[in-house]
Coordinates of C-alpha atoms and ligand atoms in Angstrom, one line a residue:
M1 CA 98.1 17.2 41.6
S2 CA 97.9 15.6 45.1
E3 CA 95.4 17.6 47.0
I4 CA 93.5 20.7 46.2
I5 CA 94.3 23.6 48.4
F6 CA 93.5 27.3 48.4
P7 CA 95.3 30.1 50.1
P8 CA 93.9 30.6 53.6
D9 CA 92.7 34.1 52.9
F10 CA 91.1 33.2 49.6
A11 CA 87.8 35.1 49.0
W12 CA 84.7 32.9 48.5
G13 CA 81.9 35.0 47.2
A14 CA 78.8 35.3 45.2
G15 CA 77.5 38.3 43.3
T16 CA 74.5 40.3 42.3
A17 CA 73.7 43.6 40.6
A18 CA 71.3 46.4 41.8
Y19 CA 68.9 46.4 38.8
Q20 CA 68.8 42.7 38.7
I21 CA 67.7 42.2 42.3
E22 CA 66.5 45.4 44.0
G23 CA 63.2 46.3 42.6
G24 CA 61.9 49.5 44.4
W25 CA 62.4 51.3 41.1
Q26 CA 60.6 54.4 42.3
A27 CA 60.9 53.8 46.1
D28 CA 62.0 56.5 48.5
G29 CA 63.2 59.1 45.9
K30 CA 65.2 56.8 43.6
G31 CA 65.6 58.3 40.1
P32 CA 65.0 56.3 36.9
S33 CA 67.9 54.6 35.2
I34 CA 68.3 53.7 31.6
W35 CA 67.2 50.1 32.4
D36 CA 63.9 51.4 33.9
T37 CA 63.3 53.3 30.6
F38 CA 64.5 50.4 28.4
C39 CA 62.3 47.8 30.1
H40 CA 59.2 50.0 29.9
E41 CA 59.6 50.3 26.1
E42 CA 57.7 47.7 24.1
G43 CA 59.6 44.8 22.6
R44 CA 62.9 45.3 24.4
V45 CA 62.9 42.5 27.0
F46 CA 61.7 38.9 26.9
G47 CA 57.9 38.8 27.7
E48 CA 57.9 42.5 28.3
Q49 CA 59.4 41.8 31.8
N50 CA 61.2 44.4 33.9
G51 CA 63.1 44.9 37.1
D52 CA 60.4 47.1 38.8
V53 CA 60.2 44.5 41.6
A54 CA 62.7 41.8 40.7
C55 CA 63.8 40.0 43.9
N56 CA 62.6 43.1 45.9
S57 CA 66.0 43.1 47.7
Y58 CA 65.3 46.8 48.5
E59 CA 62.7 45.5 51.0
L60 CA 63.9 41.9 51.5
W61 CA 67.6 42.5 52.0
E62 CA 67.5 40.4 55.2
K63 CA 66.4 37.4 53.2
D64 CA 69.4 37.8 51.0
L65 CA 71.6 38.0 54.0
E66 CA 70.2 34.7 55.2
C67 CA 71.2 33.2 51.9
I68 CA 74.7 34.6 52.1
Q69 CA 75.1 33.2 55.6
Q70 CA 73.7 29.8 54.6
L71 CA 76.4 29.5 51.9
G72 CA 79.1 30.6 54.4
L73 CA 80.5 33.2 52.0
T74 CA 83.5 35.2 53.1
H75 CA 82.6 37.9 50.5
Y76 CA 79.5 39.3 48.8
R77 CA 79.7 41.3 45.6
L78 CA 76.8 43.8 45.1
S79 CA 76.4 46.9 43.0
F80 CA 75.1 50.3 43.9
S81 CA 72.3 51.9 41.9
W82 CA 73.7 55.3 41.0
A83 CA 70.2 56.7 40.6
R84 CA 69.2 55.4 44.0
L85 CA 72.0 57.4 45.6
L86 CA 72.0 60.4 43.2
P87 CA 68.5 60.5 41.5
H88 CA 69.6 63.0 38.9
G89 CA 73.1 61.5 38.5
T90 CA 75.0 64.4 40.1
T91 CA 76.0 65.0 43.7
Q92 CA 73.9 68.2 43.9
H93 CA 71.1 66.0 45.2
V94 CA 71.8 63.0 47.4
N95 CA 69.0 60.6 48.3
Q96 CA 69.5 59.9 52.0
K97 CA 67.2 56.9 51.9
G98 CA 69.5 55.3 49.3
V99 CA 72.5 56.0 51.5
Q100 CA 70.7 54.4 54.5
Y101 CA 69.9 51.4 52.4
Y102 CA 73.4 50.6 51.4
N103 CA 74.8 51.5 54.8
K104 CA 72.5 48.9 56.3
V105 CA 73.6 46.3 53.7
I106 CA 77.3 47.0 54.4
D107 CA 76.9 47.1 58.2
D108 CA 74.9 43.8 58.2
L109 CA 77.5 42.1 56.1
L110 CA 80.3 43.2 58.3
A111 CA 78.4 42.2 61.4
C112 CA 78.2 38.7 59.9
N113 CA 81.9 38.7 59.0
V114 CA 81.3 39.0 55.3
S115 CA 83.4 41.5 53.3
P116 CA 81.5 43.5 50.7
M117 CA 82.9 44.0 47.2
V118 CA 81.0 46.9 45.7
T119 CA 80.5 47.6 42.0
L120 CA 79.7 51.3 41.3
Y121 CA 78.2 50.8 37.9
H122 CA 76.6 47.6 36.6
F123 CA 74.8 48.8 33.5
D124 CA 72.3 51.3 35.1
L125 CA 73.1 54.8 34.2
P126 CA 70.8 57.5 35.6
Q127 CA 68.3 58.4 32.9
A128 CA 69.0 62.1 33.6
L129 CA 72.6 61.6 32.3
Q130 CA 71.5 59.6 29.3
D131 CA 69.3 62.5 28.4
Q132 CA 72.5 64.6 28.2
G133 CA 74.2 62.1 25.9
G134 CA 75.1 59.3 28.3
W135 CA 78.4 57.5 28.0
K136 CA 78.8 58.9 24.4
S137 CA 79.4 62.3 26.1
P138 CA 82.9 62.9 27.5
S139 CA 81.4 64.7 30.5
T140 CA 79.8 61.6 31.8
A141 CA 83.3 60.4 32.8
G142 CA 83.7 63.3 35.1
L143 CA 80.2 62.8 36.5
F144 CA 81.1 59.2 37.2
D145 CA 84.2 60.3 39.0
S146 CA 82.1 62.6 41.2
Y147 CA 79.7 59.7 42.0
A148 CA 82.7 57.4 42.7
R149 CA 84.2 60.0 45.1
F150 CA 80.9 60.4 46.9
C151 CA 80.8 56.6 47.4
F152 CA 84.4 56.3 48.5
Q153 CA 83.8 59.2 51.0
T154 CA 80.5 57.7 52.3
F155 CA 81.1 54.0 52.3
G156 CA 84.9 53.6 52.0
D157 CA 85.5 53.4 55.7
R158 CA 84.0 49.9 55.4
V159 CA 84.2 48.8 51.8
K160 CA 87.7 47.8 50.8
L161 CA 87.2 46.2 47.4
W162 CA 85.7 48.4 44.7
I163 CA 84.8 47.7 41.1
T164 CA 84.3 50.9 39.1
I165 CA 82.5 49.7 36.0
N166 CA 81.2 46.2 35.3
E167 CA 81.9 44.9 31.8
P168 CA 82.5 48.0 29.8
Y169 CA 82.5 45.7 26.7
V170 CA 78.9 44.7 27.3
C171 CA 77.7 48.2 28.1
A172 CA 79.4 49.6 25.0
K173 CA 78.6 46.8 22.5
L174 CA 75.3 45.4 23.6
G175 CA 73.9 48.8 24.6
N176 CA 75.1 51.0 21.7
E177 CA 76.0 48.7 18.8
D178 CA 73.6 45.8 19.1
G179 CA 70.8 47.6 20.9
I180 CA 69.9 44.6 23.0
H181 CA 70.8 46.3 26.3
A182 CA 69.9 49.8 27.5
P183 CA 70.1 52.4 26.1
G184 CA 69.2 50.3 23.1
L185 CA 71.2 52.2 20.4
R186 CA 72.1 50.6 17.2
E187 CA 74.8 53.0 16.0
K188 CA 77.0 50.5 14.2
G189 CA 80.7 50.9 14.1
T190 CA 81.2 54.1 16.1
A191 CA 79.1 54.5 19.3
A192 CA 80.5 51.4 21.1
Y193 CA 84.1 52.6 20.6
L194 CA 83.2 56.0 21.9
V195 CA 81.3 54.7 24.9
G196 CA 84.1 52.3 25.8
H197 CA 86.5 55.2 25.6
N198 CA 84.6 57.4 28.0
M199 CA 84.1 54.4 30.3
L200 CA 87.9 53.9 30.4
R201 CA 88.3 57.7 31.1
G202 CA 85.7 57.6 33.9
H203 CA 87.2 54.5 35.4
A204 CA 90.7 56.0 35.4
M205 CA 89.5 59.3 36.9
A206 CA 87.8 57.4 39.7
W207 CA 90.9 55.2 40.3
H208 CA 93.1 58.3 40.5
S209 CA 90.7 59.9 42.9
Y210 CA 90.8 56.9 45.1
D211 CA 94.6 56.7 44.9
S212 CA 95.2 60.2 45.9
L213 CA 92.3 61.1 48.2
Y214 CA 91.1 57.9 49.9
R215 CA 93.7 55.1 49.6
P216 CA 96.0 56.6 52.3
Q217 CA 93.3 56.3 55.0
Q218 CA 91.0 53.6 53.6
K219 CA 93.6 51.2 52.2
G220 CA 91.3 49.5 49.8
A221 CA 91.7 48.3 46.2
V222 CA 90.0 49.4 43.0
S223 CA 89.6 47.8 39.6
L224 CA 87.2 47.4 36.7
A225 CA 85.5 44.1 35.9
I226 CA 86.5 42.9 32.4
N227 CA 84.5 40.1 30.8
S228 CA 86.2 37.6 28.6
D229 CA 85.6 34.3 27.0
W230 CA 88.6 32.0 26.5
I231 CA 89.4 32.0 22.7
E232 CA 91.6 29.6 20.9
P233 CA 92.3 29.1 17.2
L234 CA 89.9 26.6 15.4
D235 CA 92.9 25.1 13.7
P236 CA 96.1 25.9 15.7
G237 CA 98.1 24.9 12.6
R238 CA 96.5 27.5 10.5
E239 CA 98.0 31.0 10.6
A240 CA 94.7 32.8 9.8
D241 CA 93.0 31.1 12.7
V242 CA 95.8 31.9 15.1
A243 CA 95.5 35.6 14.0
A244 CA 91.7 35.4 14.3
A245 CA 91.9 34.2 17.9
E246 CA 94.4 37.0 18.8
R247 CA 92.2 39.5 17.1
D248 CA 89.1 38.2 19.0
L249 CA 90.9 38.5 22.3
A250 CA 92.1 42.0 21.4
F251 CA 88.6 43.2 20.7
T252 CA 87.2 41.9 24.0
L253 CA 89.6 41.5 26.8
G254 CA 92.4 43.6 25.2
W255 CA 90.1 46.5 24.4
F256 CA 90.1 47.4 28.2
A257 CA 92.9 45.4 29.7
W258 CA 95.6 46.5 27.3
P259 CA 95.2 50.2 28.1
V260 CA 94.9 49.6 31.9
F261 CA 97.6 46.9 32.3
V262 CA 100.0 47.1 29.3
T263 CA 100.4 50.3 27.4
G264 CA 97.9 53.0 28.4
D265 CA 96.4 52.6 24.9
Y266 CA 94.3 50.2 22.8
P267 CA 95.9 47.0 21.4
E268 CA 97.6 47.8 18.1
I269 CA 95.8 44.8 16.5
M270 CA 92.5 46.4 17.3
R271 CA 93.3 49.9 15.9
S272 CA 94.8 48.6 12.7
A273 CA 91.8 46.3 12.1
I274 CA 89.4 49.1 12.6
D275 CA 91.4 51.6 10.5
A276 CA 91.8 49.0 7.7
Q277 CA 88.1 48.4 7.6
S278 CA 87.4 52.2 7.5
A279 CA 89.8 52.5 4.6
K280 CA 88.1 49.7 2.8
L281 CA 84.6 51.1 3.2
K282 CA 85.9 54.7 2.5
H283 CA 84.8 55.9 5.9
S284 CA 86.5 59.3 6.1
G285 CA 87.9 61.3 9.0
E286 CA 89.5 60.3 12.3
S287 CA 90.0 56.7 13.4
R288 CA 86.7 55.4 14.7
L289 CA 88.6 54.2 17.8
P290 CA 89.2 57.4 19.8
R291 CA 92.6 58.4 20.9
F292 CA 93.6 59.4 24.5
S293 CA 94.8 63.0 24.7
E294 CA 97.1 64.8 27.0
D295 CA 94.0 66.1 28.9
D296 CA 92.9 62.6 29.7
P297 CA 93.8 60.9 32.9
T298 CA 96.6 58.4 32.7
I299 CA 95.0 55.0 31.9
L300 CA 98.0 52.8 32.5
G301 CA 98.2 51.3 36.0
T302 CA 94.7 52.2 37.1
A303 CA 93.8 48.8 38.5
D304 CA 95.0 47.3 41.8
F305 CA 94.0 43.8 40.8
F306 CA 92.6 42.1 37.7
A307 CA 88.8 41.5 38.0
L308 CA 87.6 38.9 35.6
N309 CA 84.1 37.9 34.6
H310 CA 84.3 34.6 32.7
Y311 CA 81.6 32.2 31.5
T312 CA 82.5 30.3 28.4
S313 CA 85.0 29.5 25.6
R314 CA 85.1 29.7 21.8
K315 CA 87.2 28.7 18.8
A316 CA 88.0 31.4 16.3
T317 CA 88.4 31.4 12.6
A318 CA 88.7 34.3 10.2
G319 CA 85.6 35.8 8.6
G320 CA 82.6 37.8 9.9
D321 CA 79.3 37.6 8.1
C322 CA 78.9 41.4 7.4
E323 CA 82.2 42.4 5.9
E324 CA 80.7 45.1 3.7
T325 CA 79.0 47.0 6.4
L326 CA 80.4 49.4 9.0
C327 CA 80.1 47.5 12.3
M328 CA 82.2 46.0 15.0
K329 CA 81.7 42.6 13.7
S330 CA 83.3 43.4 10.3
D331 CA 86.1 45.3 12.1
R332 CA 86.8 42.2 14.1
N333 CA 86.3 39.8 11.3
V334 CA 86.1 36.6 13.4
E335 CA 83.8 33.7 13.2
E336 CA 83.3 32.0 16.6
V337 CA 82.7 28.3 16.8
V338 CA 81.6 26.1 19.7
D339 CA 83.5 22.8 19.8
S340 CA 81.1 19.9 19.4
S341 CA 82.5 18.3 22.6
W342 CA 81.4 21.3 24.7
P343 CA 77.9 20.9 26.2
I344 CA 75.4 23.7 26.2
C345 CA 73.1 23.1 29.1
G346 CA 71.6 26.4 30.0
V347 CA 71.3 29.6 28.0
S348 CA 72.4 29.3 24.4
W349 CA 75.7 31.2 24.5
L350 CA 77.1 29.3 27.5
A351 CA 79.1 26.3 26.4
V352 CA 80.5 24.6 29.5
V353 CA 84.3 24.5 29.3
P354 CA 85.8 24.6 32.8
S355 CA 89.4 24.1 31.5
G356 CA 89.0 27.3 29.5
L357 CA 89.1 29.3 32.7
R358 CA 92.5 27.8 33.7
K359 CA 93.9 28.7 30.2
L360 CA 92.6 32.2 30.4
L361 CA 94.0 32.7 33.9
K362 CA 97.5 31.6 32.6
Y363 CA 97.1 34.0 29.6
I364 CA 96.2 36.8 32.0
K365 CA 99.3 36.1 34.1
D366 CA 101.6 36.1 31.1
T367 CA 100.1 39.0 29.3
F368 CA 99.3 41.4 32.1
H369 CA 102.3 41.1 34.3
N370 CA 101.1 38.6 36.8
P371 CA 98.4 40.6 38.5
A372 CA 96.4 39.6 41.6
V373 CA 93.2 38.2 40.1
Y374 CA 89.7 38.0 41.4
I375 CA 87.3 36.0 39.4
T376 CA 84.4 38.4 40.0
E377 CA 81.8 36.4 38.0
N378 CA 81.5 32.8 36.9
G379 CA 78.4 30.7 36.7
F380 CA 76.0 28.5 34.9
S381 CA 72.3 29.0 33.9
Q382 CA 69.2 27.1 33.8
V383 CA 66.3 27.6 31.4
G384 CA 62.9 25.8 31.0
P385 CA 61.4 23.7 33.8
L386 CA 62.7 24.5 37.3
Q387 CA 65.3 22.0 38.6
I388 CA 66.1 22.4 42.2
E389 CA 68.3 19.3 42.0
D390 CA 70.6 21.0 39.4
V391 CA 73.2 18.2 39.2
H392 CA 74.8 19.7 36.0
R393 CA 75.4 23.0 37.8
C394 CA 76.9 21.1 40.8
Q395 CA 79.3 19.4 38.5
F396 CA 80.1 22.8 36.7
Y397 CA 81.1 24.4 40.0
K398 CA 83.2 21.4 41.2
D399 CA 85.0 21.2 37.8
T400 CA 85.5 24.9 37.5
I401 CA 86.8 25.4 41.0
L402 CA 89.3 22.5 40.5
E403 CA 90.6 24.4 37.4
V404 CA 91.1 27.5 39.5
A405 CA 93.1 25.4 42.0
K406 CA 95.2 24.1 39.2
A407 CA 95.8 27.6 37.9
I408 CA 97.1 28.6 41.4
E409 CA 99.1 25.4 42.2
E410 CA 100.5 24.4 38.8
D411 CA 100.6 27.6 36.8
G412 CA 101.3 30.0 39.7
V413 CA 98.5 32.4 38.9
D414 CA 97.9 34.8 41.8
V415 CA 94.1 34.1 42.1
R416 CA 92.8 35.8 45.3
G417 CA 89.1 35.0 45.1
Y418 CA 86.2 33.4 43.3
F419 CA 82.7 34.9 43.1
A420 CA 79.9 32.7 41.8
W421 CA 77.2 34.4 39.7
S422 CA 74.7 34.7 41.1
L423 CA 73.6 34.5 44.7
M424 CA 70.0 34.1 43.5
D425 CA 67.8 34.0 40.4
N426 CA 67.2 37.5 39.2
F427 CA 66.3 39.7 36.3
E428 CA 68.6 38.4 33.6
W429 CA 68.6 41.6 31.4
A430 CA 67.2 41.0 27.9
D431 CA 66.2 37.5 28.9
G432 CA 64.0 38.7 31.7
F433 CA 63.3 36.0 34.3
S434 CA 63.5 33.2 31.8
V435 CA 67.2 32.4 32.6
R436 CA 68.2 31.4 36.1
F437 CA 71.7 31.8 37.3
G438 CA 71.1 31.6 41.1
L439 CA 72.5 29.5 43.8
F440 CA 69.1 30.1 45.3
H441 CA 65.9 29.9 43.4
V442 CA 63.5 32.8 43.7
D443 CA 59.8 32.1 43.1
F444 CA 58.7 35.2 41.2
S445 CA 55.1 34.0 41.2
D446 CA 55.0 34.0 45.0
A447 CA 54.1 37.3 46.6
E448 CA 56.8 36.7 49.3
L449 CA 59.4 36.0 46.5
S450 CA 60.6 33.1 48.6
R451 CA 64.3 32.0 48.2
T452 CA 65.0 28.3 48.1
V453 CA 68.5 26.8 47.9
Y454 CA 69.4 24.8 44.8
R455 CA 71.4 21.7 45.2
S456 CA 74.3 23.7 43.6
G457 CA 74.0 26.2 46.5
K458 CA 74.5 23.4 49.0
E459 CA 77.4 22.0 46.9
Y460 CA 79.1 25.5 46.9
A461 CA 78.5 25.8 50.6
K462 CA 80.3 22.5 51.1
I463 CA 83.2 23.5 49.0
I464 CA 83.5 26.8 50.9
A465 CA 83.3 25.0 54.3
K466 CA 86.0 22.6 53.2
Y467 CA 88.5 25.2 52.1
T468 CA 87.8 27.7 54.9
S469 CA 87.8 25.2 57.7
G470 CA 91.2 26.4 58.9
Q471 CA 90.3 30.1 58.7
S472 CA 89.3 32.2 61.7
K473 CA 85.9 32.9 60.2
Ligands
GBH501 C1 77.3 38.9 32.9 O1 77.9 39.2 31.6 C2 76.7 40.1 33.6 O2 77.7 40.9 34.2 C3 75.6 39.7 34.6 O3 74.9 40.9 35.0 C4 74.7 38.7 34.0 O4 73.7 38.4 34.9 C5 75.6 37.5 33.7 O5 76.5 37.9 32.7 C6 74.8 36.3 33.1 O6 74.4 36.6 31.8 O7 73.0 37.0 24.0 O8 74.3 35.7 22.4 O9 74.4 38.2 22.4 C7 78.5 38.1 31.0 C8 79.0 38.5 29.6 C9 78.4 39.0 27.4 C10 77.5 37.1 28.4 C11 77.3 39.0 26.4 C12 76.4 37.1 27.4 C13 75.5 37.8 25.3 C14 75.5 36.8 24.3 N1 78.0 38.4 28.6 N2 76.7 37.7 26.2 S1 74.2 37.0 23.2

């Protein structure tokens, strides 16, 4: 490859999520979310930490904007807190202070020539809706649609890129099967499939609402953010490993991308694996993986682009370690292995494999009909002693962005943008503040919560400046 180039209108972004940065958990009429509840229960989060204050972006938004400008971002991905806008989860009561807050954020971004990408749901269901069954209840999908319509109506004149739901896989599995995310349920082998199903229904309803009611005037685009590792067979010459890698991708990426981009229904590999396991364990009744009915919205075609959250790679071989119990792991029946040549520098699950992203992008192009792709999250964490001079992370971003360029240039993948995760250190869910993903460091021991750029932030700013130099911005 001669010289790295990116399309002139390529989106250079960074992302955050409401609960991870905002704080102000009870400010100005905000209702509680399942993450407020979860963190306030004992033993849920590292060090009993919580997002009550976090980066206090609810009060310090202007500091965030300075960071955004310092990086020279063309785009900023943020999420709305559903319970800040609709404290009880429904449009019967709107919290005007919440509307004002997001209006200011959006208007400030646009005034600085930064385009917002807004996620409607990043893990933080209003507690009032959890009390009525949460995502396990089919009616939550309709309530999500009402919330989405409210947001399109209120903010869609200025927001042109929407993500309905962030990582339904993580919400469903970590929240309802593993119990390590809110709402903290450990209902093995059933709840996650049901939650995923209702999230797909809610997403599709919101997409159809946008398509028929708002797109004609607002002319934006809507998708859902799907997280996926790159998976390859441990031994490519071994049939069982090849099948394990396919099954692994079907249970993660395929679970949501197959219905939306390929068939309108779950991957056949996934359903047959689940049903075979049910038969083996003599689990009676309907398939544990729900079926879409005629009353459901059409799922196929409900994404205007492919939104990919990607962090790491794995090698797959057959065999879970709980074959005799009813759980997703035994349904999936895959052992994931980290190659010994892949360094793990930050949090334990994050093996650094920049080339995996290029392979995954090619796979997405080939499997999902060459969609426009936004990489809506990608990043690298730091644990232990603070390192402002984070040379490993600098290298990670350089290497990864080079792989994205190759995917565009050499593989012809239609990548439209790259969003680093995250703009700044924040509340990293079950890991609390012990894991730092920021391009800016946030000093949580300082009353001012001061933001300091990492070396990787400077590096990313340089990369952006280089590739946007010809742009009007
Ligand atoms: C993203 O998920 C989230 O969207 C974002 O909010 C978060 O800050 C970011 O990750 C960094 O973690 O603990 O061994 O069970 C990324 C997908 C899937 C990665 C679940 C971590 C947990 C592995 N995540 N996985 S483990």
